[in-house]
XYZ file of C-alpha atoms in Angstrom:
320
model
C -31.036 -72.637 -2.664
C -29.902 -71.893 -6.363
C -31.619 -68.969 -8.142
C -31.727 -68.264 -11.916
C -34.283 -65.513 -12.232
C -33.449 -64.319 -15.767
C -35.317 -66.062 -18.491
C -33.036 -68.328 -20.445
C -34.449 -67.019 -23.794
C -33.617 -63.375 -22.602
C -29.974 -64.551 -21.891
C -29.454 -66.345 -25.076
C -30.873 -63.574 -27.273
C -28.456 -61.049 -25.623
C -25.488 -63.499 -25.654
C -26.137 -64.217 -29.199
C -26.033 -60.545 -30.222
C -22.843 -60.078 -28.255
C -21.127 -62.933 -30.293
C -22.402 -61.410 -33.469
C -21.201 -58.016 -32.655
C -17.773 -59.447 -31.449
C -17.053 -61.652 -34.496
C -17.953 -59.045 -36.995
C -15.530 -56.310 -35.914
C -12.255 -55.682 -37.518
C -10.347 -57.139 -34.409
C -12.718 -59.979 -33.686
C -13.534 -60.492 -30.047
C -15.625 -62.844 -27.875
C -17.251 -62.127 -24.427
C -14.783 -63.589 -21.814
C -17.845 -65.226 -19.925
C -17.911 -67.743 -22.755
C -14.556 -69.278 -21.488
C -16.532 -70.544 -18.558
C -18.919 -73.439 -19.603
C -18.681 -76.736 -17.474
C -15.371 -77.790 -19.266
C -13.883 -74.214 -19.162
C -14.418 -73.898 -15.454
C -12.713 -77.261 -14.818
C -9.741 -76.033 -16.925
C -9.642 -72.853 -14.988
C -9.409 -74.793 -11.796
C -6.371 -76.637 -13.268
C -4.719 -73.269 -14.388
C -5.032 -72.111 -10.794
C -2.660 -75.005 -9.681
C -0.030 -74.350 -12.321
C 3.511 -73.327 -11.315
C 3.464 -70.438 -13.542
C 0.190 -69.087 -12.427
C 0.939 -67.039 -9.409
C -2.112 -65.054 -8.781
C -4.306 -67.820 -7.244
C -1.663 -68.937 -4.566
C -0.557 -65.468 -3.850
C -3.834 -64.194 -3.155
C -4.787 -67.362 -1.178
C -1.710 -66.693 0.974
C -2.680 -63.221 1.644
C -6.315 -64.298 2.635
C -4.897 -67.064 4.879
C -2.678 -64.475 6.769
C -5.285 -61.744 6.980
C -8.766 -63.214 6.917
C -9.030 -62.839 10.689
C -8.225 -59.237 10.401
C -10.811 -58.819 7.675
C -13.490 -60.465 9.928
C -12.527 -58.323 12.854
C -13.195 -55.167 10.821
C -16.399 -56.138 9.166
C -18.038 -58.514 11.804
C -20.439 -61.018 10.805
C -22.064 -59.815 7.542
C -23.863 -61.197 4.423
C -21.165 -62.311 2.139
C -21.869 -61.790 -1.543
C -19.164 -63.333 -3.927
C -19.069 -62.288 -7.657
C -17.686 -65.272 -9.858
C -17.504 -67.766 -6.957
C -16.257 -70.735 -9.103
C -15.404 -73.481 -6.621
C -15.082 -71.060 -3.639
C -11.931 -72.733 -2.477
C -10.248 -69.187 -1.369
C -13.606 -68.078 0.135
C -13.282 -71.100 2.703
C -10.524 -68.923 4.217
C -12.877 -66.144 4.870
C -15.756 -68.522 5.974
C -13.518 -70.214 8.535
C -12.651 -66.945 9.932
C -16.258 -65.762 10.232
C -17.132 -69.243 11.615
C -14.570 -68.674 14.397
C -16.544 -65.669 15.637
C -19.176 -68.308 16.720
C -22.040 -66.751 14.852
C -23.808 -67.968 11.698
C -23.883 -65.893 8.429
C -25.170 -65.861 4.942
C -23.065 -66.727 1.715
C -24.402 -65.774 -1.653
C -22.179 -67.163 -4.465
C -22.752 -65.820 -7.951
C -21.423 -67.594 -11.022
C -22.369 -68.070 -14.732
C -21.573 -71.797 -14.551
C -24.529 -73.689 -12.996
C -22.726 -76.938 -12.749
C -19.546 -75.712 -10.599
C -21.953 -73.433 -8.542
C -24.232 -76.352 -7.679
C -21.441 -78.665 -6.714
C -19.525 -76.170 -4.753
C -22.825 -74.959 -2.766
C -23.811 -78.390 -1.903
C -20.282 -79.317 -0.459
C -20.260 -75.890 1.387
C -23.544 -76.656 2.958
C -22.253 -80.025 4.293
C -19.077 -78.304 5.651
C -20.646 -75.318 7.241
C -24.021 -76.471 8.305
C -25.042 -73.243 9.936
C -24.296 -71.169 7.084
C -27.190 -69.879 4.993
C -26.417 -70.137 1.274
C -28.360 -68.681 -1.552
C -26.401 -69.352 -4.812
C -27.313 -67.300 -8.023
C -26.657 -68.477 -11.681
C -25.987 -65.351 -13.831
C -23.881 -62.548 -14.562
C -22.758 -60.041 -12.168
C -25.212 -57.512 -13.742
C -28.085 -59.877 -13.530
C -27.237 -60.871 -10.065
C -26.662 -57.477 -8.575
C -30.007 -56.247 -9.978
C -31.903 -58.619 -7.801
C -30.557 -57.678 -4.288
C -32.633 -56.197 -1.721
C -31.409 -54.659 1.552
C -29.961 -57.255 3.815
C -31.161 -58.226 7.338
C -27.637 -58.720 8.495
C -25.659 -55.793 10.342
C -23.704 -55.348 7.110
C -23.116 -56.765 3.613
C -19.705 -57.391 2.023
C -19.414 -57.885 -1.760
C -16.231 -59.554 -2.588
C -14.566 -59.944 -6.031
C -11.391 -62.071 -5.874
C -8.853 -63.302 -8.452
C -8.324 -60.025 -10.045
C -11.292 -60.591 -12.196
C -12.058 -56.848 -12.490
C -9.084 -57.065 -14.876
C -11.089 -58.540 -17.302
C -13.105 -55.522 -17.711
C -12.186 -52.524 -19.884
C -11.850 -49.241 -18.130
C -15.397 -48.265 -19.180
C -16.762 -51.624 -18.135
C -15.078 -51.254 -14.903
C -16.555 -47.912 -14.175
C -20.044 -49.186 -14.857
C -19.296 -52.319 -12.658
C -18.223 -50.240 -9.851
C -21.215 -47.978 -10.027
C -23.430 -50.960 -9.841
C -21.762 -52.389 -6.838
C -22.212 -49.155 -5.012
C -26.008 -49.311 -5.791
C -26.169 -52.654 -3.731
C -24.102 -51.314 -0.784
C -25.794 -49.313 1.942
C -23.674 -46.813 3.992
C -21.246 -48.827 6.174
C -21.356 -51.909 3.906
C -17.898 -53.407 2.532
C -16.317 -54.323 -0.759
C -13.331 -56.462 -0.890
C -11.414 -56.696 -4.051
C -8.370 -58.792 -5.311
C -6.064 -57.036 -7.866
C -3.112 -58.374 -9.817
C -0.397 -55.682 -9.691
C 1.909 -54.424 -12.373
C 5.094 -56.692 -12.693
C 7.784 -57.571 -15.143
C 6.377 -58.568 -18.717
C 8.209 -62.129 -18.635
C 6.568 -63.146 -15.296
C 3.154 -62.007 -16.675
C 3.341 -63.749 -20.118
C 4.539 -66.992 -18.598
C 1.376 -66.951 -16.395
C -0.825 -67.158 -19.404
C 1.389 -69.330 -21.744
C 2.052 -72.160 -19.383
C 4.347 -74.949 -20.394
C 1.745 -77.703 -20.094
C -0.757 -75.914 -22.435
C -3.666 -75.996 -19.925
C -4.385 -72.190 -20.639
C -4.233 -72.942 -24.511
C -6.751 -75.765 -23.845
C -8.917 -73.373 -21.762
C -8.647 -70.640 -24.415
C -9.682 -73.025 -27.270
C -12.438 -74.377 -25.452
C -14.330 -71.141 -25.967
C -14.776 -72.358 -29.429
C -16.038 -75.705 -28.423
C -18.521 -73.646 -26.267
C -19.668 -71.718 -29.339
C -20.102 -74.888 -31.415
C -22.480 -76.648 -28.987
C -24.384 -73.697 -28.036
C -24.830 -72.155 -31.461
C -24.600 -75.253 -33.744
C -21.235 -73.896 -34.917
C -18.331 -75.680 -36.851
C -15.185 -73.978 -35.516
C -12.210 -76.451 -36.197
C -10.121 -76.099 -33.149
C -7.068 -77.440 -34.954
C -7.114 -74.241 -37.101
C -6.317 -72.046 -34.100
C -3.437 -71.542 -31.518
C -3.400 -69.659 -28.255
C -1.091 -66.896 -27.538
C -1.321 -64.434 -24.647
C 0.747 -61.229 -25.057
C 1.430 -58.340 -22.580
C 0.295 -54.875 -23.887
C 2.690 -52.704 -21.866
C 0.996 -49.335 -22.981
C -2.493 -50.545 -21.712
C -0.851 -52.573 -18.827
C -2.940 -55.630 -19.747
C -2.424 -59.314 -20.893
C -4.478 -59.931 -24.083
C -5.452 -63.593 -24.910
C -5.712 -64.428 -28.565
C -6.658 -67.220 -30.755
C -4.827 -67.092 -34.084
C -6.154 -68.523 -37.178
C -3.470 -70.722 -38.925
C -5.237 -70.851 -42.315
C -7.968 -68.795 -44.324
C -11.058 -70.442 -43.831
C -14.826 -69.774 -42.917
C -16.885 -70.711 -40.017
C -20.667 -70.893 -39.541
C -22.807 -70.432 -36.355
C -26.225 -71.800 -37.647
C -28.327 -70.809 -34.664
C -27.145 -67.204 -35.182
C -27.228 -67.242 -39.081
C -23.726 -66.048 -38.993
C -20.956 -66.933 -41.201
C -17.351 -65.551 -40.547
C -14.273 -65.549 -42.677
C -10.917 -65.727 -41.202
C -7.573 -64.779 -42.788
C -4.310 -66.556 -41.877
C -2.885 -64.918 -39.030
C -6.033 -63.081 -37.927
C -6.885 -63.466 -34.114
C -9.962 -63.477 -31.956
C -9.403 -61.503 -28.644
C -10.988 -63.552 -25.976
C -10.037 -61.906 -22.669
C -7.999 -59.114 -21.293
C -6.474 -59.041 -17.903
C -5.453 -55.522 -16.653
C -2.755 -55.107 -14.122
C -3.176 -52.486 -11.439
C -1.406 -49.647 -9.561
C -2.675 -49.552 -6.031
C -2.807 -45.708 -5.805
C -4.643 -45.291 -9.136
C -7.285 -47.916 -8.346
C -7.884 -46.527 -4.865
C -8.632 -43.153 -6.527
C -11.030 -44.913 -8.708
C -12.818 -46.467 -6.016
C -12.973 -43.376 -3.903
C -14.593 -41.655 -6.830
C -17.466 -44.231 -6.471
C -17.771 -43.520 -2.646
C -15.708 -46.824 -1.852
C -13.196 -45.479 0.593
C -10.093 -47.683 1.469
C -10.090 -49.242 4.849
C -7.133 -51.409 4.554
C -4.691 -52.793 2.036
C -2.772 -56.142 2.273
C -0.186 -57.303 -0.241
C 2.314 -60.204 -0.427
C 6.010 -59.581 0.249
C 6.901 -59.179 -3.437
C 3.884 -56.803 -3.953
C 2.612 -58.897 -6.798
C -0.996 -59.164 -5.541
C -3.271 -56.831 -3.353
C -6.557 -56.943 -1.487
C -8.246 -53.768 -0.847
C -11.073 -53.620 1.707
C -13.312 -50.696 1.075
C -16.362 -49.263 2.876
C -19.218 -47.542 1.342
């Protein structure tokens, strides 16, 4: 079953306002969720398989090794995944829960309806005893809909270090909202990309095959079809840089010439100077001690931490 309980007109109005606000700032920005239309989601799946892009395979290896341990700690529970995508890594958890011999419930949440529908249908075939209730929307929209679970516990999980796409202020609001959905004793599992040398980080977001560049440029295609725009993708180039002071990757699209763009449905005209950029996404890199303190401040106490041998990536299991 797939839910989309927020009226499309309300979503479009809010998103339109975010685009106008972002593109009229001195440093132009766009909401990162615009990277994930159907084409963007496909490209991101390709990024996850790139040799330079270590996060997906590193996190998957941690899950492959420690999923049984996670299951032993939590027992059978309602699983809520934020930004589920194709649910590939999730299968490692689902397999471990299935081995308990009890059926559970899985609630995948994603803004891309196409990838959510296809992955939910495939999961239903592969896990016939699993209750699946998919939700199309943002994390904020989805979390606002949750009622108390009928299962012994609920575990919200947020993989891929997607929390790194939030500013510190957005992260604080997000964690606050997560805690409102968790009852005492419920769990929160979060994947975190850890701080590491700049060359490794920048290579992961500037791959040699240009898949990340295509992914980033696709955000302009998304705006074109959604808002009747006329972005010329040939006038922009992708570059990701590591901001050492803020410990974050910043993905930019740089204008190669002075020109103007219109988004007719938003009654918006934007001028670009040569060399000016649009910031499309940040990806913050974390220190385990610092993030544990932030989680604890929200009443999310660390139960267990798992990392790879190089300590490039970490999983933290918290309990409310």
